[in-house]
Short mmCIF file of N, CA, C and O and ligand atoms in Angstrom, two decimals:
data_model
loop_
_atom_site.label_atom_id
_atom_site.label_comp_id
_atom_site.label_asym_id
_atom_site.label_seq_id
_atom_site.Cartn_x
_atom_site.Cartn_y
_atom_site.Cartn_z
N MET A 1 151.04 144.17 47.12
CA MET A 1 149.78 144.74 46.53
C MET A 1 149.17 145.79 47.50
O MET A 1 149.25 145.91 48.57
N LYS A 2 148.55 146.88 46.62
CA LYS A 2 147.98 147.99 47.35
C LYS A 2 146.78 147.58 48.34
O LYS A 2 145.88 146.53 47.66
N LYS A 3 146.61 148.12 49.41
CA LYS A 3 145.42 147.56 50.42
C LYS A 3 144.28 148.63 50.66
O LYS A 3 144.78 149.84 50.95
N ILE A 4 143.05 147.98 50.74
CA ILE A 4 142.10 149.04 50.84
C ILE A 4 141.36 148.65 52.15
O ILE A 4 141.06 147.21 52.28
N LEU A 5 140.54 149.47 53.01
CA LEU A 5 139.83 149.15 54.05
C LEU A 5 138.54 149.48 53.67
O LEU A 5 138.10 150.64 53.33
N VAL A 6 137.49 148.62 53.87
CA VAL A 6 136.10 148.60 53.76
C VAL A 6 135.39 148.54 55.21
O VAL A 6 135.60 147.56 55.98
N ILE A 7 134.49 149.65 55.44
CA ILE A 7 134.00 149.41 57.06
C ILE A 7 132.70 149.66 56.34
O ILE A 7 131.87 150.10 56.05
N HIS A 8 131.91 148.59 57.42
CA HIS A 8 130.41 148.52 57.33
C HIS A 8 129.78 149.21 58.74
O HIS A 8 130.16 148.46 59.70
N GLY A 9 128.97 150.22 58.65
CA GLY A 9 128.46 150.67 59.94
C GLY A 9 127.13 149.77 60.61
O GLY A 9 127.19 148.98 59.76
N PRO A 10 126.76 150.58 61.36
CA PRO A 10 125.78 150.03 62.28
C PRO A 10 124.79 149.43 61.52
O PRO A 10 124.00 149.81 60.75
N ASN A 11 124.05 148.04 61.92
CA ASN A 11 122.78 147.30 61.57
C ASN A 11 123.21 146.68 59.93
O ASN A 11 122.05 146.22 59.55
N LEU A 12 124.26 146.89 59.67
CA LEU A 12 124.45 146.46 58.07
C LEU A 12 124.47 145.06 58.34
O LEU A 12 124.69 144.30 57.35
N ASN A 13 124.94 144.24 59.14
CA ASN A 13 125.05 143.14 59.64
C ASN A 13 123.72 142.45 59.42
O ASN A 13 123.50 140.99 59.24
N LEU A 14 122.65 143.08 59.37
CA LEU A 14 121.03 142.36 59.44
C LEU A 14 120.62 142.64 57.83
O LEU A 14 119.47 142.32 57.73
N LEU A 15 121.56 143.11 56.79
CA LEU A 15 121.02 143.21 55.55
C LEU A 15 120.74 141.63 55.00
O LEU A 15 121.01 140.73 55.34
N GLY A 16 119.81 141.85 54.21
CA GLY A 16 119.06 140.29 53.61
C GLY A 16 117.62 140.12 54.40
O GLY A 16 116.96 140.18 53.88
N LYS A 17 117.66 140.51 55.84
CA LYS A 17 116.38 140.67 56.45
C LYS A 17 115.94 141.96 56.94
O LYS A 17 114.73 142.32 57.22
N ARG A 18 116.88 142.93 56.63
CA ARG A 18 116.55 144.40 57.33
C ARG A 18 115.53 145.10 55.99
O ARG A 18 116.49 145.23 54.84
N GLU A 19 114.52 145.54 56.21
CA GLU A 19 113.85 146.37 55.17
C GLU A 19 114.56 146.01 53.61
O GLU A 19 115.07 147.18 52.99
N PRO A 20 114.17 144.84 53.25
CA PRO A 20 114.69 144.58 51.85
C PRO A 20 114.23 145.15 50.57
O PRO A 20 114.66 145.33 49.95
N ASP A 21 112.93 145.90 50.72
CA ASP A 21 112.51 147.02 50.09
C ASP A 21 113.45 147.92 49.73
O ASP A 21 113.31 148.76 48.68
N ILE A 22 114.12 148.63 50.67
CA ILE A 22 115.00 149.69 50.76
C ILE A 22 116.30 149.07 50.22
O ILE A 22 116.98 149.66 49.70
N TYR A 23 116.70 148.10 51.13
CA TYR A 23 118.16 147.87 51.25
C TYR A 23 118.58 146.45 50.24
O TYR A 23 119.74 146.06 50.00
N GLY A 24 117.52 145.83 49.85
CA GLY A 24 117.77 144.48 49.12
C GLY A 24 117.63 143.40 49.64
O GLY A 24 117.72 143.34 51.08
N LYS A 25 118.04 142.41 48.96
CA LYS A 25 117.97 141.02 49.46
C LYS A 25 119.30 140.09 49.96
O LYS A 25 119.29 139.34 50.32
N PHE A 26 120.30 141.21 49.47
CA PHE A 26 121.51 140.29 49.90
C PHE A 26 122.11 140.21 51.19
O PHE A 26 121.65 141.41 52.00
N THR A 27 122.86 139.54 51.72
CA THR A 27 123.34 139.36 53.26
C THR A 27 124.64 140.22 52.92
O THR A 27 125.40 140.25 51.84
N LEU A 28 125.09 140.64 54.21
CA LEU A 28 126.48 141.18 54.17
C LEU A 28 127.78 140.50 53.80
O LEU A 28 128.62 140.77 53.07
N GLU A 29 127.34 139.18 54.04
CA GLU A 29 128.40 138.17 53.66
C GLU A 29 128.49 138.05 52.18
O GLU A 29 129.41 137.94 51.43
N GLN A 30 127.29 138.19 51.30
CA GLN A 30 127.02 137.89 49.95
C GLN A 30 127.68 139.34 49.48
O GLN A 30 128.60 139.41 48.60
N ILE A 31 127.63 140.38 50.15
CA ILE A 31 128.00 141.71 49.50
C ILE A 31 129.71 141.63 49.70
O ILE A 31 130.50 142.10 48.65
N ASN A 32 130.20 140.95 50.94
CA ASN A 32 131.52 141.04 51.15
C ASN A 32 132.22 140.11 50.06
O ASN A 32 133.29 140.41 49.73
N GLU A 33 131.45 139.12 49.68
CA GLU A 33 132.10 138.26 48.58
C GLU A 33 132.33 138.78 47.30
O GLU A 33 133.70 139.10 46.69
N LEU A 34 131.41 139.77 46.82
CA LEU A 34 131.41 140.64 45.67
C LEU A 34 132.54 141.83 45.60
O LEU A 34 133.25 141.97 44.74
N ILE A 35 132.74 142.02 46.90
CA ILE A 35 133.62 143.28 47.22
C ILE A 35 135.10 142.60 47.04
O ILE A 35 135.88 142.94 46.32
N LYS A 36 135.31 141.35 47.59
CA LYS A 36 136.51 140.64 47.41
C LYS A 36 136.83 140.61 45.94
O LYS A 36 138.09 140.65 45.62
N LYS A 37 135.72 140.06 45.15
CA LYS A 37 136.11 139.78 43.74
C LYS A 37 136.41 140.93 43.10
O LYS A 37 137.27 140.93 42.28
N GLU A 38 135.59 142.04 43.07
CA GLU A 38 135.98 143.15 42.55
C GLU A 38 137.38 144.11 42.96
O GLU A 38 138.08 144.12 42.00
N ALA A 39 137.80 143.77 44.10
CA ALA A 39 139.02 144.04 44.62
C ALA A 39 140.28 143.14 43.74
O ALA A 39 141.16 143.83 43.46
N ALA A 40 139.79 141.96 43.94
CA ALA A 40 140.80 140.91 43.44
C ALA A 40 141.19 141.49 41.83
O ALA A 40 142.03 141.52 41.35
N GLN A 41 140.10 141.78 41.18
CA GLN A 41 139.98 142.11 39.51
C GLN A 41 141.01 143.45 39.69
O GLN A 41 141.53 143.49 38.47
N LEU A 42 140.66 144.32 40.45
CA LEU A 42 141.47 145.52 40.49
C LEU A 42 142.92 145.67 40.89
O LEU A 42 143.59 146.56 41.25
N LYS A 43 143.31 144.41 41.55
CA LYS A 43 144.60 143.87 41.94
C LYS A 43 144.69 144.99 43.27
O LYS A 43 145.72 145.43 43.56
N LEU A 44 143.76 144.78 44.11
CA LEU A 44 144.03 145.41 45.38
C LEU A 44 143.64 144.16 46.44
O LEU A 44 142.68 143.28 46.33
N GLU A 45 144.26 144.51 47.57
CA GLU A 45 143.91 143.66 48.64
C GLU A 45 143.07 144.42 49.44
O GLU A 45 143.10 145.54 49.48
N VAL A 46 142.21 143.57 50.23
CA VAL A 46 140.84 144.46 50.83
C VAL A 46 140.64 143.28 52.06
O VAL A 46 140.91 142.32 52.46
N LYS A 47 140.59 144.53 53.47
CA LYS A 47 140.28 144.03 54.48
C LYS A 47 138.88 144.70 54.79
O LYS A 47 138.52 145.86 54.45
N ILE A 48 137.94 143.71 55.38
CA ILE A 48 136.39 144.37 55.46
C ILE A 48 136.02 144.17 56.81
O ILE A 48 136.31 143.34 57.52
N ILE A 49 135.59 145.19 57.52
CA ILE A 49 135.32 144.96 58.72
C ILE A 49 133.77 145.60 58.98
O ILE A 49 133.36 146.45 58.37
N HIS A 50 133.23 145.21 59.96
CA HIS A 50 131.64 145.58 60.28
C HIS A 50 131.68 146.25 61.85
O HIS A 50 132.48 145.08 62.71
N SER A 51 131.17 147.05 62.31
CA SER A 51 130.89 147.45 63.53
C SER A 51 129.84 148.19 63.70
O SER A 51 129.43 149.17 63.07
N ASN A 52 129.03 147.98 65.05
CA ASN A 52 128.07 148.66 65.52
C ASN A 52 128.38 149.75 66.46
O ASN A 52 127.53 150.51 66.86
N HIS A 53 129.65 149.95 66.59
CA HIS A 53 130.11 150.84 67.74
C HIS A 53 130.98 151.90 67.18
O HIS A 53 131.81 151.72 66.31
N GLU A 54 130.43 153.11 67.29
CA GLU A 54 131.09 154.49 66.74
C GLU A 54 132.45 154.46 67.03
O GLU A 54 133.37 154.61 66.35
N GLY A 55 132.95 154.18 68.53
CA GLY A 55 134.15 154.39 69.14
C GLY A 55 135.19 153.32 68.33
O GLY A 55 136.07 153.87 67.82
N GLU A 56 134.74 152.16 67.78
CA GLU A 56 135.45 151.12 67.37
C GLU A 56 135.68 151.50 65.90
O GLU A 56 136.79 151.44 65.50
N ILE A 57 134.51 152.04 65.26
CA ILE A 57 134.84 152.87 64.07
C ILE A 57 136.16 153.76 63.76
O ILE A 57 136.63 153.77 63.02
N VAL A 58 135.77 154.60 64.88
CA VAL A 58 136.70 155.94 65.15
C VAL A 58 138.29 155.20 65.24
O VAL A 58 139.30 155.67 64.47
N ASP A 59 138.33 154.35 66.02
CA ASP A 59 139.52 153.52 66.44
C ASP A 59 140.23 152.92 65.16
O ASP A 59 141.33 153.25 64.56
N THR A 60 139.25 152.30 64.49
CA THR A 60 139.87 151.55 63.14
C THR A 60 140.18 152.55 62.07
O THR A 60 141.57 152.42 61.66
N ILE A 61 139.56 153.62 61.85
CA ILE A 61 140.01 154.45 61.15
C ILE A 61 141.39 155.44 61.50
O ILE A 61 142.22 155.55 60.74
N GLY A 62 141.33 155.68 62.78
CA GLY A 62 142.64 156.38 63.25
C GLY A 62 143.93 155.40 62.97
O GLY A 62 144.85 156.14 62.90
N ASN A 63 143.87 154.21 62.97
CA ASN A 63 144.99 153.25 62.83
C ASN A 63 145.47 153.02 61.06
O ASN A 63 146.14 152.22 60.84
N ALA A 64 144.12 153.31 60.41
CA ALA A 64 144.26 152.86 59.19
C ALA A 64 145.42 153.49 58.47
O ALA A 64 145.82 152.66 57.23
N SER A 65 145.91 154.50 58.35
CA SER A 65 146.74 155.04 57.65
C SER A 65 148.24 154.35 57.62
O SER A 65 148.99 154.38 56.67
N SER A 66 148.60 153.54 58.49
CA SER A 66 149.83 152.66 58.51
C SER A 66 149.61 151.57 57.53
O SER A 66 150.73 150.82 57.45
N GLU A 67 148.50 151.20 57.17
CA GLU A 67 148.26 149.97 56.50
C GLU A 67 147.77 149.91 55.15
O GLU A 67 147.74 149.09 54.62
N PHE A 68 146.86 151.12 55.08
CA PHE A 68 145.85 151.17 54.06
C PHE A 68 146.06 152.35 53.12
O PHE A 68 146.83 152.99 53.55
N GLU A 69 145.97 152.36 51.79
CA GLU A 69 145.98 153.40 51.20
C GLU A 69 144.78 154.01 50.83
O GLU A 69 144.40 155.23 50.27
N ALA A 70 143.34 153.59 50.99
CA ALA A 70 142.11 154.14 50.89
C ALA A 70 141.02 153.42 51.74
O ALA A 70 141.39 152.08 52.18
N ILE A 71 139.76 154.07 51.92
CA ILE A 71 138.98 153.74 52.54
C ILE A 71 137.74 153.69 51.84
O ILE A 71 137.24 154.90 51.12
N VAL A 72 136.78 152.79 52.07
CA VAL A 72 135.58 152.65 51.56
C VAL A 72 134.66 152.52 52.94
O VAL A 72 134.90 151.42 53.15
N ILE A 73 133.85 153.51 53.04
CA ILE A 73 132.94 153.27 54.24
C ILE A 73 131.69 153.78 53.90
O ILE A 73 131.03 154.58 53.33
N ASN A 74 130.68 152.56 54.57
CA ASN A 74 129.20 153.02 54.69
C ASN A 74 128.76 153.26 56.06
O ASN A 74 129.11 152.33 56.77
N PRO A 75 129.10 154.59 56.75
CA PRO A 75 128.74 155.02 57.98
C PRO A 75 127.37 154.35 58.36
O PRO A 75 127.28 154.63 59.70
N ALA A 76 126.25 154.05 57.64
CA ALA A 76 125.00 153.95 57.93
C ALA A 76 124.46 154.93 58.77
O ALA A 76 124.62 156.13 58.56
N ALA A 77 123.73 154.34 60.03
CA ALA A 77 123.23 155.63 60.75
C ALA A 77 124.05 156.70 61.13
O ALA A 77 123.78 158.06 61.46
N TYR A 78 125.66 156.36 61.50
CA TYR A 78 126.32 157.57 61.64
C TYR A 78 126.70 158.38 60.78
O TYR A 78 127.29 159.30 60.93
N THR A 79 126.48 158.13 59.56
CA THR A 79 126.58 159.23 58.61
C THR A 79 125.90 160.43 58.98
O THR A 79 126.41 161.61 58.83
N HIS A 80 124.79 160.59 59.38
CA HIS A 80 123.84 161.62 59.95
C HIS A 80 124.15 161.96 61.17
O HIS A 80 123.69 163.07 61.54
N THR A 81 124.91 161.48 62.02
CA THR A 81 124.93 162.04 63.62
C THR A 81 126.47 162.06 64.05
O THR A 81 126.60 162.76 64.84
N SER A 82 127.32 161.60 63.12
CA SER A 82 128.86 161.51 63.90
C SER A 82 129.97 162.15 63.32
O SER A 82 130.57 162.22 62.50
N VAL A 83 130.18 163.31 64.38
CA VAL A 83 131.11 164.36 64.29
C VAL A 83 132.38 163.36 64.53
O VAL A 83 133.25 163.81 63.74
N ALA A 84 132.54 162.46 65.38
CA ALA A 84 133.57 161.79 65.58
C ALA A 84 134.27 160.83 64.29
O ALA A 84 135.35 160.85 64.31
N ILE A 85 133.37 160.26 63.56
CA ILE A 85 133.83 159.65 62.60
C ILE A 85 134.17 160.63 61.55
O ILE A 85 134.90 160.61 60.65
N ARG A 86 133.43 161.92 61.25
CA ARG A 86 133.85 162.63 60.34
C ARG A 86 135.43 163.30 60.86
O ARG A 86 136.19 163.24 59.64
N ASP A 87 135.48 163.60 62.10
CA ASP A 87 136.83 163.95 62.50
C ASP A 87 137.77 162.93 61.95
O ASP A 87 138.94 163.17 61.76
N ALA A 88 137.68 161.53 62.44
CA ALA A 88 138.44 160.46 62.15
C ALA A 88 138.85 160.49 60.77
O ALA A 88 140.27 160.47 60.36
N VAL A 89 138.06 160.56 59.76
CA VAL A 89 138.15 160.68 58.41
C VAL A 89 139.03 161.64 58.09
O VAL A 89 140.23 161.51 57.16
N SER A 90 138.71 162.83 58.43
CA SER A 90 139.57 163.82 57.94
C SER A 90 141.10 164.04 58.66
O SER A 90 142.05 163.94 57.75
N ALA A 91 141.30 163.39 59.81
CA ALA A 91 142.49 163.43 60.33
C ALA A 91 143.21 162.17 59.58
O ALA A 91 144.47 162.58 59.74
N CYS A 92 142.42 160.85 59.18
CA CYS A 92 143.36 160.26 58.72
C CYS A 92 144.19 160.50 57.36
O CYS A 92 145.23 159.66 57.20
N GLY A 93 143.54 161.49 56.50
CA GLY A 93 144.44 161.64 55.51
C GLY A 93 144.22 160.71 54.33
O GLY A 93 145.03 161.02 53.21
N LEU A 94 143.54 159.59 54.43
CA LEU A 94 143.47 158.73 53.41
C LEU A 94 142.36 159.09 52.53
O LEU A 94 141.35 159.53 53.07
N PRO A 95 142.43 158.78 51.08
CA PRO A 95 141.05 158.99 50.19
C PRO A 95 140.16 158.17 50.51
O PRO A 95 140.50 156.90 51.03
N THR A 96 138.81 158.80 51.03
CA THR A 96 137.73 157.88 51.65
C THR A 96 136.40 157.77 50.56
O THR A 96 136.14 159.27 50.07
N VAL A 97 135.95 157.08 50.18
CA VAL A 97 134.58 156.82 49.57
C VAL A 97 133.70 156.41 50.25
O VAL A 97 133.67 155.55 51.12
N GLU A 98 132.64 157.41 50.42
CA GLU A 98 131.35 157.09 51.17
C GLU A 98 130.50 156.46 50.27
O GLU A 98 129.93 156.95 49.29
N VAL A 99 129.87 155.30 51.11
CA VAL A 99 128.97 154.71 49.88
C VAL A 99 127.53 154.34 50.88
O VAL A 99 127.68 154.18 52.20
N HIS A 100 126.56 154.31 49.91
CA HIS A 100 125.24 153.96 50.68
C HIS A 100 124.61 153.44 49.83
O HIS A 100 124.57 153.49 48.30
N LEU A 101 123.89 152.20 50.29
CA LEU A 101 123.08 151.38 49.49
C LEU A 101 121.70 152.11 48.68
O LEU A 101 121.27 152.15 47.55
N SER A 102 121.26 152.97 49.67
CA SER A 102 119.70 153.45 49.11
C SER A 102 120.34 154.98 48.94
O SER A 102 121.31 155.46 49.26
N ASN A 103 119.59 155.82 48.09
CA ASN A 103 119.83 157.18 47.66
C ASN A 103 119.09 158.09 49.02
O ASN A 103 117.80 158.14 49.08
N ILE A 104 120.30 158.48 50.02
CA ILE A 104 119.84 158.79 51.37
C ILE A 104 118.99 160.35 51.03
O ILE A 104 118.52 160.87 51.93
N TYR A 105 118.88 160.88 49.51
CA TYR A 105 118.42 162.31 49.58
C TYR A 105 117.09 162.13 49.02
O TYR A 105 116.25 162.86 48.80
N SER A 106 116.77 160.78 48.92
CA SER A 106 115.09 160.63 48.39
C SER A 106 114.38 160.00 49.62
O SER A 106 113.25 159.39 49.28
N ARG A 107 114.92 160.18 50.76
CA ARG A 107 114.22 159.75 51.77
C ARG A 107 113.80 160.37 53.01
O ARG A 107 113.75 161.52 52.77
N GLU A 108 113.99 160.09 54.18
CA GLU A 108 113.49 160.85 55.25
C GLU A 108 114.54 162.25 55.25
O GLU A 108 115.22 162.05 55.12
N GLU A 109 113.75 163.33 56.03
CA GLU A 109 114.74 164.61 56.03
C GLU A 109 115.95 164.42 56.67
O GLU A 109 117.21 164.82 56.25
N PHE A 110 115.94 163.65 57.80
CA PHE A 110 117.43 163.48 58.63
C PHE A 110 118.34 162.63 58.00
O PHE A 110 119.28 162.71 58.28
N ARG A 111 118.02 161.89 56.74
CA ARG A 111 118.97 161.16 56.10
C ARG A 111 119.68 161.98 54.78
O ARG A 111 120.72 161.42 54.38
N LYS A 112 119.06 163.24 54.54
CA LYS A 112 119.70 164.31 53.64
C LYS A 112 120.89 164.82 54.21
O LYS A 112 121.77 165.30 53.14
N THR A 113 121.38 165.01 55.26
CA THR A 113 122.50 165.35 55.91
C THR A 113 123.52 164.21 56.00
O THR A 113 123.39 163.55 56.94
N SER A 114 124.57 164.37 55.43
CA SER A 114 125.75 163.43 55.60
C SER A 114 126.85 164.37 56.27
O SER A 114 127.34 165.33 55.60
N LEU A 115 127.23 163.99 57.60
CA LEU A 115 128.26 164.49 58.27
C LEU A 115 129.67 164.23 57.65
O LEU A 115 130.69 164.86 58.04
N ILE A 116 129.84 163.01 56.78
CA ILE A 116 131.01 162.50 56.44
C ILE A 116 131.40 163.18 54.86
O ILE A 116 132.09 162.97 55.07
N SER A 117 130.25 163.70 54.17
CA SER A 117 130.60 163.58 53.04
C SER A 117 131.20 164.95 52.41
O SER A 117 132.20 164.92 51.70
N GLY A 118 131.45 166.00 53.44
CA GLY A 118 132.33 167.22 53.40
C GLY A 118 133.85 166.76 53.71
O GLY A 118 134.59 167.49 53.11
N VAL A 119 134.21 165.62 54.14
CA VAL A 119 135.47 164.97 54.26
C VAL A 119 135.68 163.99 53.48
O VAL A 119 137.06 163.65 53.35
N ALA A 120 135.05 163.38 52.87
CA ALA A 120 135.13 162.18 51.72
C ALA A 120 135.72 162.76 50.62
O ALA A 120 135.47 163.75 50.36
N SER A 121 136.42 161.95 49.87
CA SER A 121 136.88 162.24 48.55
C SER A 121 135.64 162.16 47.53
O SER A 121 135.44 163.16 46.60
N GLY A 122 134.61 161.48 48.05
CA GLY A 122 133.20 161.54 47.35
C GLY A 122 132.25 160.44 47.60
O GLY A 122 132.50 159.90 48.65
N GLN A 123 131.15 160.47 47.12
CA GLN A 123 130.01 160.01 47.70
C GLN A 123 129.20 159.03 46.46
O GLN A 123 128.95 159.68 45.61
N ILE A 124 128.97 157.76 46.99
CA ILE A 124 128.06 156.85 46.06
C ILE A 124 126.99 156.51 46.85
O ILE A 124 127.18 155.89 47.71
N ALA A 125 125.60 156.90 46.22
CA ALA A 125 124.59 156.53 47.08
C ALA A 125 123.31 156.03 46.23
O ALA A 125 123.41 156.83 45.12
N GLY A 126 122.62 154.89 46.29
CA GLY A 126 121.38 154.63 45.74
C GLY A 126 121.38 153.50 44.68
O GLY A 126 120.31 153.12 43.89
N PHE A 127 122.57 152.76 44.62
CA PHE A 127 122.71 151.57 43.81
C PHE A 127 122.86 150.42 44.14
O PHE A 127 123.16 149.47 43.76
N GLY A 128 122.15 150.21 45.27
CA GLY A 128 122.19 149.04 46.40
C GLY A 128 123.55 148.48 46.29
O GLY A 128 124.56 149.05 46.33
N ILE A 129 123.88 146.91 45.97
CA ILE A 129 124.94 146.59 46.19
C ILE A 129 125.89 147.24 45.06
O ILE A 129 127.31 146.86 45.58
N GLN A 130 125.42 147.64 43.76
CA GLN A 130 126.57 148.26 42.93
C GLN A 130 127.38 149.33 43.59
O GLN A 130 128.22 149.71 43.55
N SER A 131 126.56 149.88 44.66
CA SER A 131 127.08 151.30 45.42
C SER A 131 128.64 150.72 46.01
O SER A 131 129.76 151.53 45.61
N TYR A 132 128.70 149.78 46.42
CA TYR A 132 130.23 149.09 47.06
C TYR A 132 130.76 148.90 45.77
O TYR A 132 132.09 149.14 45.80
N ILE A 133 130.40 148.21 44.71
CA ILE A 133 131.21 147.76 43.68
C ILE A 133 131.84 149.05 43.08
O ILE A 133 133.06 149.54 42.73
N LEU A 134 130.84 150.38 42.90
CA LEU A 134 131.48 151.59 42.46
C LEU A 134 132.38 152.21 43.16
O LEU A 134 133.57 152.84 43.26
N GLY A 135 132.16 152.02 44.52
CA GLY A 135 133.18 152.35 45.83
C GLY A 135 134.58 152.04 45.62
O GLY A 135 135.18 152.46 45.81
N ILE A 136 134.58 150.69 45.36
CA ILE A 136 135.97 150.06 45.35
C ILE A 136 136.62 150.45 43.97
O ILE A 136 137.95 150.66 43.99
N LYS A 137 135.85 150.64 42.96
CA LYS A 137 136.20 151.10 41.71
C LYS A 137 136.68 152.70 41.97
O LYS A 137 137.96 153.10 41.68
N ALA A 138 136.21 153.30 42.62
CA ALA A 138 136.33 154.83 43.19
C ALA A 138 137.86 154.89 43.83
O ALA A 138 138.56 155.50 43.68
N ALA A 139 137.94 154.00 44.82
CA ALA A 139 139.12 153.78 45.60
C ALA A 139 140.18 153.49 44.60
O ALA A 139 141.51 154.20 44.75
N SER A 140 140.15 152.41 43.84
CA SER A 140 141.22 152.09 42.98
C SER A 140 141.74 153.34 42.12
O SER A 140 142.79 153.46 42.00
N TYR A 141 140.79 154.04 41.74
CA TYR A 141 141.00 155.44 40.82
C TYR A 141 141.69 156.28 41.69
O TYR A 141 142.87 156.90 41.02
N LEU A 142 141.25 156.58 42.73
CA LEU A 142 141.99 157.55 43.87
C LEU A 142 143.45 157.10 44.15
O LEU A 142 144.17 157.99 44.23
N ILE A 143 143.75 155.92 44.38
CA ILE A 143 145.04 155.39 44.65
C ILE A 143 145.83 155.47 43.65
O ILE A 143 147.05 155.89 43.89
N ASN A 144 145.25 155.26 42.52
CA ASN A 144 146.19 154.99 41.25
C ASN A 144 146.27 156.49 40.48
O ASN A 144 147.05 156.32 39.50
N LYS A 145 145.30 157.56 40.41
CA LYS A 145 145.54 158.41 39.84
C LYS A 145 146.69 159.48 39.91
O LYS A 145 147.40 159.70 40.99
C1 DQA B 201 122.40 153.57 54.68
C2 DQA B 201 121.51 154.70 54.79
C3 DQA B 201 121.61 154.90 56.18
O1 DQA B 201 120.41 156.38 56.49
C4 DQA B 201 120.94 154.19 57.04
O2 DQA B 201 120.88 154.56 58.56
C5 DQA B 201 121.65 153.01 56.83
C6 DQA B 201 122.11 152.42 55.73
C7 DQA B 201 122.74 152.98 53.15
O3 DQA B 201 123.64 151.92 52.95
O4 DQA B 201 121.52 153.35 52.47
O5 DQA B 201 121.67 151.88 57.85
O6 DQA B 201 123.86 153.96 55.04
#
């Protein structure tokens, strides 16, 4: 079975209690259950990791191409700051879907710039937990097209 990697960036472990008006009331565990169900329906194996640490995310992406066919990543705050994660995505050569729960273009100015989007296959933002479901579907499409 083809395998995809889902990466949750910093502070997403706080979902559920973190600004629920912006990010919704679901916990990361609940989101992960939905991701696993969607992946199973699409006949994909999925590994899900969360990290608050930029270097750990860079290492994970750097090692991904030996095991995975695509990446779905919510880089969270690193979206707007991390050249290192951008370079890792670019270097790994895997189709990569950038996802955000919120619409980053309708919020503060600093969130309107994604350093990741220029090297991602595409971006999905603004649909709450559905952003992840759409992200998994997009990864499946990219693997199978
Ligand atoms: C986020 C948007 C980012 O700006 C923010 O720093 C996050 C979450 C989202 O999913 O909407 O932590 O990536």
